Short mmCIF file of C-alpha atoms (C1' of nucleotides) in Angstrom, two decimals:
data_model
loop_
_atom_site.label_atom_id
_atom_site.label_comp_id
_atom_site.label_asym_id
_atom_site.label_seq_id
_atom_site.Cartn_x
_atom_site.Cartn_y
_atom_site.Cartn_z
CA MET A 1 92.18 140.46 73.11
CA VAL A 2 91.73 136.58 72.29
CA GLN A 3 94.70 135.12 71.46
CA GLU A 4 94.81 132.10 69.32
CA GLN A 5 95.17 128.78 70.94
CA SER A 6 98.35 126.78 69.54
CA ARG A 7 98.22 122.97 69.13
CA SER A 8 100.34 122.40 72.11
CA GLU A 9 98.00 124.64 74.26
CA LYS A 10 94.89 122.71 73.20
CA THR A 11 96.23 119.50 74.06
CA ARG A 12 97.51 120.82 77.38
CA GLU A 13 93.75 122.04 78.06
CA LEU A 14 92.66 118.69 76.97
CA ILE A 15 94.85 116.81 79.52
CA ILE A 16 93.68 118.95 82.35
CA ASN A 17 89.92 118.59 81.63
CA SER A 18 90.25 114.70 81.29
CA ALA A 19 92.44 114.96 84.57
CA ARG A 20 89.84 116.94 86.24
CA LYS A 21 87.40 114.15 85.62
CA VAL A 22 89.49 111.45 86.93
CA PHE A 23 91.12 113.25 89.99
CA LEU A 24 87.38 114.58 91.10
CA GLU A 25 86.40 111.02 90.85
CA LYS A 26 89.13 109.21 92.36
CA GLY A 27 91.74 111.25 94.07
CA TYR A 28 95.34 111.56 93.47
CA ALA A 29 96.28 108.02 94.66
CA GLU A 30 93.92 105.90 92.62
CA THR A 31 94.46 107.71 89.60
CA SER A 32 97.21 106.49 87.07
CA THR A 33 98.55 108.79 84.52
CA ARG A 34 97.19 105.88 82.04
CA ASN A 35 93.82 106.79 83.14
CA ILE A 36 94.20 110.49 82.27
CA ALA A 37 95.77 109.93 79.24
CA ASP A 38 92.85 107.44 78.00
CA VAL A 39 90.27 109.79 78.80
CA ALA A 40 92.38 112.69 76.68
CA GLY A 41 92.83 109.99 74.06
CA ILE A 42 96.75 110.27 73.89
CA THR A 43 99.37 107.83 74.92
CA GLN A 44 100.69 108.09 78.47
CA PRO A 45 104.19 109.26 77.59
CA ALA A 46 102.73 112.13 75.43
CA MET A 47 101.59 113.62 78.98
CA TYR A 48 104.79 114.07 79.59
CA HIS A 49 106.07 116.57 76.81
CA HIS A 50 103.16 119.15 78.98
CA PHE A 51 103.93 118.30 82.47
CA ASN A 52 107.02 117.34 84.53
CA ASP A 53 105.00 114.77 86.25
CA LYS A 54 101.57 113.62 87.94
CA GLU A 55 101.93 116.05 90.74
CA ALA A 56 102.02 118.75 88.36
CA VAL A 57 98.94 118.03 86.37
CA TYR A 58 97.14 117.40 89.72
CA LEU A 59 97.98 120.70 91.12
CA GLU A 60 97.11 122.18 88.10
CA VAL A 61 93.56 120.47 88.10
CA VAL A 62 93.36 121.68 91.81
CA ASN A 63 94.21 125.34 90.66
CA ARG A 64 91.59 125.19 87.97
CA VAL A 65 88.85 123.49 90.41
CA GLY A 66 89.77 125.71 92.92
CA LYS A 67 88.93 129.09 91.04
CA ASP A 68 85.65 127.34 90.48
CA VAL A 69 84.90 126.97 94.15
CA ARG A 70 85.96 130.39 95.03
CA GLU A 71 83.66 131.89 92.60
CA VAL A 72 80.53 129.84 93.65
CA ILE A 73 81.24 130.75 97.28
CA GLY A 74 81.71 134.57 96.49
CA GLN A 75 78.46 134.55 94.39
CA GLY A 76 76.67 132.86 97.61
CA VAL A 77 77.94 135.15 100.08
CA LEU A 78 76.99 138.44 98.38
CA LYS A 79 73.25 137.30 97.60
CA PRO A 80 71.40 139.68 99.85
CA ARG A 81 68.14 138.44 99.33
CA LEU A 82 68.54 135.08 101.13
CA GLN A 83 68.50 134.69 104.71
CA PRO A 84 72.06 133.82 105.84
CA LEU A 85 71.31 129.83 106.24
CA ASN A 86 69.83 129.51 102.58
CA ARG A 87 72.80 131.50 101.46
CA LEU A 88 75.05 129.00 103.16
CA ASP A 89 72.87 125.90 101.81
CA GLU A 90 73.12 127.07 98.37
CA ILE A 91 76.74 127.51 98.76
CA THR A 92 77.59 124.04 100.13
CA LYS A 93 75.22 122.55 97.53
CA ASN A 94 77.43 124.23 94.76
CA ILE A 95 80.41 123.27 96.09
CA PHE A 96 79.54 119.57 96.48
CA ASP A 97 78.06 119.73 92.85
CA ILE A 98 81.54 120.43 91.80
CA HIS A 99 82.86 117.42 93.78
CA PRO A 100 81.04 114.28 93.01
CA LYS A 101 82.48 112.14 95.23
CA GLY A 102 83.18 114.74 97.91
CA VAL A 103 86.10 117.50 98.84
CA GLY A 104 88.24 114.73 100.88
CA ILE A 105 88.91 112.42 98.02
CA PHE A 106 89.98 115.28 95.92
CA ILE A 107 91.75 117.37 98.31
CA HIS A 108 92.48 115.75 101.83
CA GLU A 109 92.98 112.28 100.83
CA SER A 110 95.81 113.15 98.17
CA TYR A 111 97.70 115.31 100.60
CA ALA A 112 99.90 112.37 101.98
CA HIS A 113 100.72 111.24 98.50
CA LEU A 114 102.39 114.56 97.23
CA SER A 115 106.22 115.77 97.74
CA PRO A 116 106.93 118.39 100.61
CA ALA A 117 106.72 121.19 97.85
CA GLY A 118 103.47 119.73 96.35
CA GLN A 119 102.00 119.43 100.08
CA ARG A 120 102.83 122.95 100.77
CA LYS A 121 101.16 124.01 97.31
CA LEU A 122 97.90 122.13 98.17
CA GLY A 123 97.56 123.50 101.70
CA MET A 124 97.97 126.88 100.20
CA LEU A 125 95.42 126.70 97.24
CA TYR A 126 92.94 124.61 99.69
CA ARG A 127 93.43 127.75 101.97
CA MET A 128 93.19 130.25 99.05
CA TYR A 129 90.38 128.77 97.19
CA TYR A 130 87.90 126.85 99.49
CA LEU A 131 88.63 128.26 103.31
CA ASP A 132 89.52 131.91 102.72
CA PRO A 133 86.01 132.54 101.08
CA LEU A 134 84.35 130.58 103.25
CA THR A 135 85.65 132.55 106.31
CA GLY A 136 84.34 135.60 104.29
CA TYR A 137 80.82 134.11 105.21
CA PHE A 138 81.36 133.38 108.60
CA ASN A 139 82.71 136.93 108.98
CA LEU A 140 79.34 138.42 107.99
CA PRO A 141 77.74 140.35 110.61
CA GLU A 142 74.59 138.67 110.80
CA VAL A 143 76.07 134.96 111.19
CA ASN A 144 76.33 134.25 114.88
CA LEU A 145 79.45 131.71 115.36
CA ARG A 146 79.58 130.13 118.99
CA LYS A 147 82.46 132.08 120.76
CA GLU A 148 84.58 129.26 121.04
CA VAL A 149 85.03 128.70 117.10
CA LEU A 150 86.98 131.79 114.95
CA PRO A 151 85.58 132.31 111.30
CA ASP A 152 88.52 130.40 109.69
CA GLU A 153 88.00 127.39 111.95
CA ALA A 154 84.55 127.26 111.09
CA ALA A 155 85.48 126.87 107.37
CA ASP A 156 87.61 124.23 107.83
CA ILE A 157 84.90 122.43 110.29
CA LEU A 158 82.30 122.82 108.06
CA ILE A 159 83.67 121.32 104.85
CA SER A 160 85.49 118.32 106.84
CA SER A 161 82.05 117.47 108.49
CA LEU A 162 80.03 117.67 105.72
CA ASN A 163 82.13 116.16 103.56
CA ALA A 164 81.76 113.02 106.44
CA MET A 165 78.30 113.06 106.49
CA PHE A 166 78.66 113.07 102.74
CA SER A 167 80.52 109.92 102.47
CA SER A 168 79.15 108.14 105.35
CA PHE A 169 78.03 104.86 105.45
CA TYR A 170 74.90 105.56 106.57
CA ARG A 171 72.17 108.02 105.40
CA VAL A 172 71.17 110.83 107.52
CA GLY A 173 67.45 111.50 107.67
CA GLY A 174 66.13 108.16 106.51
CA SER A 175 65.73 106.96 102.74
CA SER A 176 62.52 109.18 102.44
CA ILE A 177 63.69 112.31 102.07
CA SER A 178 65.47 113.51 98.79
CA SER A 179 68.97 114.04 98.81
CA ARG A 180 68.25 118.24 98.57
CA ASP A 181 66.97 118.12 101.81
CA LYS A 182 69.43 115.89 103.20
CA GLY A 183 72.12 118.35 102.21
CA LYS A 184 70.04 121.01 104.21
CA LEU A 185 69.67 118.80 106.95
CA SER A 186 73.42 117.70 107.17
CA LEU A 187 74.28 121.44 106.90
CA LYS A 188 71.67 122.32 110.09
CA LEU A 189 73.50 119.29 112.13
CA VAL A 190 76.74 121.03 111.73
CA LEU A 191 75.86 124.41 112.63
CA PHE A 192 73.68 123.90 115.36
CA GLY A 193 74.33 120.12 116.38
CA ILE A 194 72.82 116.88 116.79
CA ALA A 195 71.52 117.20 120.12
CA GLU A 196 69.35 119.58 122.22
CA GLU A 197 71.30 121.88 124.31
CA GLN A 198 71.30 121.42 127.76
CA ASP A 199 69.85 124.04 130.47
CA MET B 1 91.05 75.85 131.19
CA VAL B 2 94.24 77.41 129.60
CA GLN B 3 95.00 75.62 126.53
CA GLU B 4 99.13 75.47 125.48
CA GLN B 5 99.62 77.57 122.43
CA SER B 6 101.13 75.56 119.27
CA ARG B 7 104.19 77.22 117.33
CA SER B 8 101.69 77.95 114.45
CA GLU B 9 98.97 79.96 117.02
CA LYS B 10 101.95 81.71 118.35
CA THR B 11 103.19 83.02 114.71
CA ARG B 12 99.36 83.60 113.80
CA GLU B 13 99.14 86.13 117.10
CA LEU B 14 102.65 87.69 116.36
CA ILE B 15 101.25 88.75 112.67
CA ILE B 16 97.83 89.85 113.70
CA ASN B 17 99.54 92.21 116.46
CA SER B 18 102.18 93.28 113.58
CA ALA B 19 99.34 93.83 111.12
CA ARG B 20 97.40 95.56 113.89
CA LYS B 21 99.91 98.31 114.61
CA VAL B 22 100.43 99.20 110.73
CA PHE B 23 96.84 99.27 109.69
CA LEU B 24 95.86 101.38 112.65
CA GLU B 25 98.82 103.76 111.41
CA LYS B 26 98.45 103.81 107.58
CA GLY B 27 95.16 102.10 106.76
CA TYR B 28 94.72 99.36 104.32
CA ALA B 29 95.89 100.47 101.08
CA GLU B 30 99.15 101.94 102.19
CA THR B 31 100.13 98.97 104.35
CA SER B 32 102.01 96.10 102.39
CA THR B 33 102.49 92.42 103.34
CA ARG B 34 106.39 93.21 103.36
CA ASN B 35 105.51 95.84 106.14
CA ILE B 36 103.81 93.60 108.11
CA ALA B 37 106.11 90.69 107.73
CA ASP B 38 109.11 93.06 108.52
CA VAL B 39 107.31 94.12 112.02
CA ALA B 40 106.59 90.49 112.72
CA GLY B 41 110.32 89.57 111.83
CA ILE B 42 109.44 86.78 109.34
CA THR B 43 109.47 86.73 105.33
CA GLN B 44 106.39 88.03 103.59
CA PRO B 45 105.50 84.74 101.92
CA ALA B 46 105.55 83.12 105.43
CA MET B 47 102.41 85.26 106.04
CA TYR B 48 100.56 83.27 103.65
CA HIS B 49 100.74 79.92 105.37
CA HIS B 50 98.62 81.30 108.02
CA PHE B 51 96.15 83.62 106.14
CA ASN B 52 94.81 83.08 102.57
CA ASP B 53 95.54 86.98 101.73
CA LYS B 54 95.99 90.44 102.66
CA GLU B 55 92.49 90.81 103.52
CA ALA B 56 91.99 88.12 105.68
CA VAL B 57 94.89 89.70 107.97
CA TYR B 58 92.91 93.04 107.61
CA LEU B 59 89.51 91.85 108.37
CA GLU B 60 90.94 89.59 111.58
CA VAL B 61 92.55 92.91 112.56
CA VAL B 62 89.34 94.69 112.35
CA ASN B 63 87.93 91.96 114.58
CA ARG B 64 90.28 92.41 117.31
CA VAL B 65 90.36 96.07 117.02
CA GLY B 66 86.55 96.10 116.99
CA LYS B 67 86.39 94.05 120.31
CA ASP B 68 88.08 96.66 121.86
CA VAL B 69 86.09 99.37 120.91
CA ARG B 70 82.97 97.81 121.73
CA GLU B 71 84.55 97.24 125.39
CA VAL B 72 85.36 100.81 125.66
CA ILE B 73 82.08 102.09 124.74
CA GLY B 74 80.25 99.41 126.82
CA GLN B 75 82.31 100.52 129.90
CA GLY B 76 81.37 104.24 129.33
CA VAL B 77 77.63 103.88 128.55
CA LEU B 78 77.22 102.22 132.11
CA LYS B 79 79.24 104.94 134.11
CA PRO B 80 76.28 105.96 136.25
CA ARG B 81 78.13 108.65 138.29
CA LEU B 82 79.41 110.97 135.53
CA GLN B 83 76.93 113.34 133.54
CA PRO B 84 75.92 112.02 129.96
CA LEU B 85 78.18 114.57 128.43
CA ASN B 86 81.56 113.47 130.25
CA ARG B 87 80.30 109.94 129.88
CA LEU B 88 80.56 110.73 125.99
CA ASP B 89 83.66 112.35 126.24
CA GLU B 90 85.45 109.37 128.04
CA ILE B 91 84.13 107.23 125.12
CA THR B 92 85.30 108.98 122.52
CA LYS B 93 88.64 109.58 123.90
CA ASN B 94 88.89 106.10 124.35
CA ILE B 95 88.25 105.38 121.02
CA PHE B 96 90.71 107.67 119.46
CA ASP B 97 93.00 106.36 122.08
CA ILE B 98 92.85 103.14 120.03
CA HIS B 99 93.05 104.73 116.72
CA PRO B 100 95.96 106.78 116.63
CA LYS B 101 95.64 108.35 113.35
CA GLY B 102 91.74 108.38 113.64
CA VAL B 103 88.91 105.82 112.81
CA GLY B 104 88.67 107.12 109.23
CA ILE B 105 92.22 105.91 107.89
CA PHE B 106 91.60 102.19 109.56
CA ILE B 107 87.92 101.67 108.79
CA HIS B 108 86.34 104.08 105.95
CA GLU B 109 89.20 104.57 103.63
CA SER B 110 90.06 100.78 103.65
CA TYR B 111 86.27 99.95 102.54
CA ALA B 112 86.92 100.81 98.59
CA HIS B 113 90.08 98.35 98.51
CA LEU B 114 88.52 95.43 99.60
CA SER B 115 86.64 92.62 97.54
CA PRO B 116 82.81 92.82 97.79
CA ALA B 117 82.63 90.09 100.11
CA GLY B 118 85.25 92.17 102.19
CA GLN B 119 83.30 95.08 102.30
CA ARG B 120 80.06 93.42 103.50
CA LYS B 121 82.07 91.93 106.46
CA LEU B 122 83.60 95.18 106.96
CA GLY B 123 80.51 96.96 107.06
CA MET B 124 79.12 94.35 109.47
CA LEU B 125 81.92 94.65 111.95
CA TYR B 126 81.57 98.28 111.77
CA ARG B 127 78.15 98.41 112.65
CA MET B 128 78.46 95.44 115.24
CA TYR B 129 81.43 97.08 116.99
CA TYR B 130 81.41 100.59 116.48
CA LEU B 131 77.72 101.70 115.79
CA ASP B 132 75.63 99.52 117.70
CA PRO B 133 77.51 100.14 121.04
CA LEU B 134 77.30 103.88 120.46
CA THR B 135 73.49 103.71 119.51
CA GLY B 136 73.19 102.40 123.26
CA TYR B 137 74.46 105.41 124.43
CA PHE B 138 72.13 107.58 122.29
CA ASN B 139 69.15 105.42 123.68
CA LEU B 140 69.90 106.43 127.00
CA PRO B 141 66.65 108.37 128.40
CA GLU B 142 69.12 111.25 129.73
CA VAL B 143 70.43 111.73 126.16
CA ASN B 144 68.30 114.30 124.13
CA LEU B 145 68.82 114.20 120.30
CA ARG B 146 67.32 116.31 118.01
CA LYS B 147 64.15 114.88 116.43
CA GLU B 148 65.37 114.63 113.00
CA VAL B 149 68.07 112.46 113.77
CA LEU B 150 67.79 108.69 115.07
CA PRO B 151 70.28 107.41 117.40
CA ASP B 152 72.31 104.88 115.05
CA GLU B 153 72.74 107.87 112.41
CA ALA B 154 73.67 109.91 115.52
CA ALA B 155 76.31 107.26 116.03
CA ASP B 156 77.93 107.26 112.74
CA ILE B 157 77.66 110.98 112.23
CA LEU B 158 79.33 111.31 115.81
CA ILE B 159 82.42 109.06 114.86
CA SER B 160 82.54 110.49 111.20
CA SER B 161 82.57 114.25 112.43
CA LEU B 162 84.78 113.83 115.26
CA ASN B 163 87.41 111.96 112.54
CA ALA B 164 86.98 114.78 110.21
CA MET B 165 87.80 117.13 112.98
CA PHE B 166 90.87 114.49 114.20
CA SER B 167 92.63 114.89 111.04
CA SER B 168 91.81 118.36 109.81
CA PHE B 169 94.71 120.55 108.19
CA TYR B 170 93.56 123.10 111.02
CA ARG B 171 93.24 122.65 114.75
CA VAL B 172 90.21 123.83 116.54
CA GLY B 173 90.62 125.98 119.62
CA GLY B 174 94.01 127.40 118.60
CA SER B 175 97.20 126.01 119.50
CA SER B 176 97.09 127.12 123.20
CA ILE B 177 94.56 124.82 124.59
CA SER B 178 95.64 121.26 125.45
CA SER B 179 94.72 118.24 122.99
CA ARG B 180 92.37 117.03 126.04
CA ASP B 181 90.61 120.08 125.84
CA LYS B 182 90.39 120.07 122.29
CA GLY B 183 88.66 116.54 122.06
CA LYS B 184 85.87 117.78 124.74
CA LEU B 185 85.38 121.09 122.44
CA SER B 186 85.22 118.95 119.08
CA LEU B 187 82.56 116.31 121.02
CA LYS B 188 80.54 119.93 121.89
CA LEU B 189 80.52 121.08 118.54
CA VAL B 190 79.27 118.20 117.01
CA LEU B 191 76.55 117.51 119.43
CA PHE B 192 75.54 121.18 119.80
CA GLY B 193 76.67 123.03 116.73
CA ILE B 194 79.19 125.54 115.77
CA ALA B 195 76.68 128.40 115.48
CA GLU B 196 74.49 129.88 117.80
CA GLU B 197 70.86 128.77 117.35
CA GLN B 198 68.72 131.46 116.04
CA ASP B 199 65.38 132.45 117.32
"C1'" DG C 1 106.67 75.86 108.85
"C1'" DT C 2 109.69 79.20 106.77
"C1'" DC C 3 112.71 79.95 103.67
"C1'" DT C 4 114.57 81.70 98.48
"C1'" DA C 5 113.12 82.59 94.00
"C1'" DT C 6 109.85 84.15 91.01
"C1'" DA C 7 105.65 84.81 88.58
"C1'" DG C 8 102.62 88.32 86.93
"C1'" DA C 9 100.62 92.88 87.11
"C1'" DA C 10 100.44 97.82 87.50
"C1'" DC C 11 102.92 101.90 88.01
"C1'" DG C 12 105.56 106.66 87.19
"C1'" DA C 13 108.76 107.80 84.38
"C1'" DT C 14 112.50 108.11 80.23
"C1'" DA C 15 114.75 107.00 75.75
"C1'" DG C 16 114.85 107.36 71.20
"C1'" DA C 17 112.66 106.78 66.43
"C1'" DC C 18 109.50 109.64 63.19
"C1'" DG D 1 104.70 116.61 69.41
"C1'" DT D 2 103.57 111.93 69.87
"C1'" DC D 3 104.58 107.26 69.03
"C1'" DT D 4 106.90 102.78 70.44
"C1'" DA D 5 109.24 100.21 73.64
"C1'" DT D 6 110.93 99.44 77.73
"C1'" DC D 7 113.04 100.51 82.51
"C1'" DG D 8 112.83 100.13 87.22
"C1'" DT D 9 110.15 99.75 91.19
"C1'" DT D 10 106.47 98.14 94.12
"C1'" DC D 11 103.02 94.98 94.97
"C1'" DT D 12 100.38 90.25 95.77
"C1'" DA D 13 100.75 85.99 95.95
"C1'" DT D 14 102.60 81.22 94.49
"C1'" DA D 15 106.17 77.25 93.63
"C1'" DG D 16 109.08 74.64 95.43
"C1'" DA D 17 113.42 73.45 98.04
"C1'" DC D 18 114.55 72.44 102.90
#
DNA sequence: GTCTATAGAACGATAGAC
DNA sequence: GTCTATCGTTCTATAGAC
């Protein structure tokens, strides 16, 4: 049952998709409502006919992006042919493909600039679309977490630590290895550490 | 040979110490020149008699903070009585004591808001005061790094990953363990990973 | 050396014509 | 539903009196 889209709905979608590009690239604080309007090809005040304020646009974008993230995590967790490590490698690769400048600039750095209500909502969306699906991976029987770390903590640490390596000043593994292998190496470092375990 | 401090030098020191508090707490972008002047008890334009611009104040602050960081790392590396892990635990505790909101908000998040010359200088200061001293630790013969990771990469990963855990939405180890033990646990997770190594 | 006053730019958001 | 015009705020930085 495909519903015909009104002109207003089309413009609203256009704004969301334009905002998605800019918010993912620059984060909430560095994105102006004029940036979004320019990409959408409308004037800045026209945006306010479709959304109450900048925060409402952002949270709708997080909702859209989050659904994509949940989808790629869900796909990855259920791939039975792959070893667990390769499955997680595919998951994290897909997450960072969605976030060209990392997850932190899109989610974590935006948090402080929202209203209290917006902060609560962002925390909820982050948990629902990023952390809970990843917790599903760490709950798999074939994944062995260290006993001090709970599955939902592991999900948060994984995203935050990978993001830190992703946007680091330096580059892991030297300049000779491909970015694909760097992702896999970063993942191994988060999972198994940067040092050899002592006896 | 103690030199008497002129009034101008005293005001300059006052500005730097006030700016240090605010920059460490909020980072470069969220700190206004009025914030700094208010804490110093002067008017905002008076600052411009002592510094060319906001960036110059920030880079002088990074220079001061950085010297303190190099100092606590140097002290920690040379403590021969402690086991290497306890030594690194003491080092990272002291680094994060200097940065009440983490290293990232002070260094990494400021980078994008500086001029190209300022970015080069910040990168230089970060390497000189944070990474190089920590590389000294990872070069110690009793520290066993994973073979894929070079000592200077380890230094960068350590600071970035600890910072990510420090400012994470969630809290490692549950609410029952003290923040002191959380620091030690976070350090272990960076060094040895969050998962059990496979056979 | 520090002040008042203000320039000049960017921002989020609103008013009101069409 | 979209536009032009503009309000009110905040920001870095400068001009010029004292």
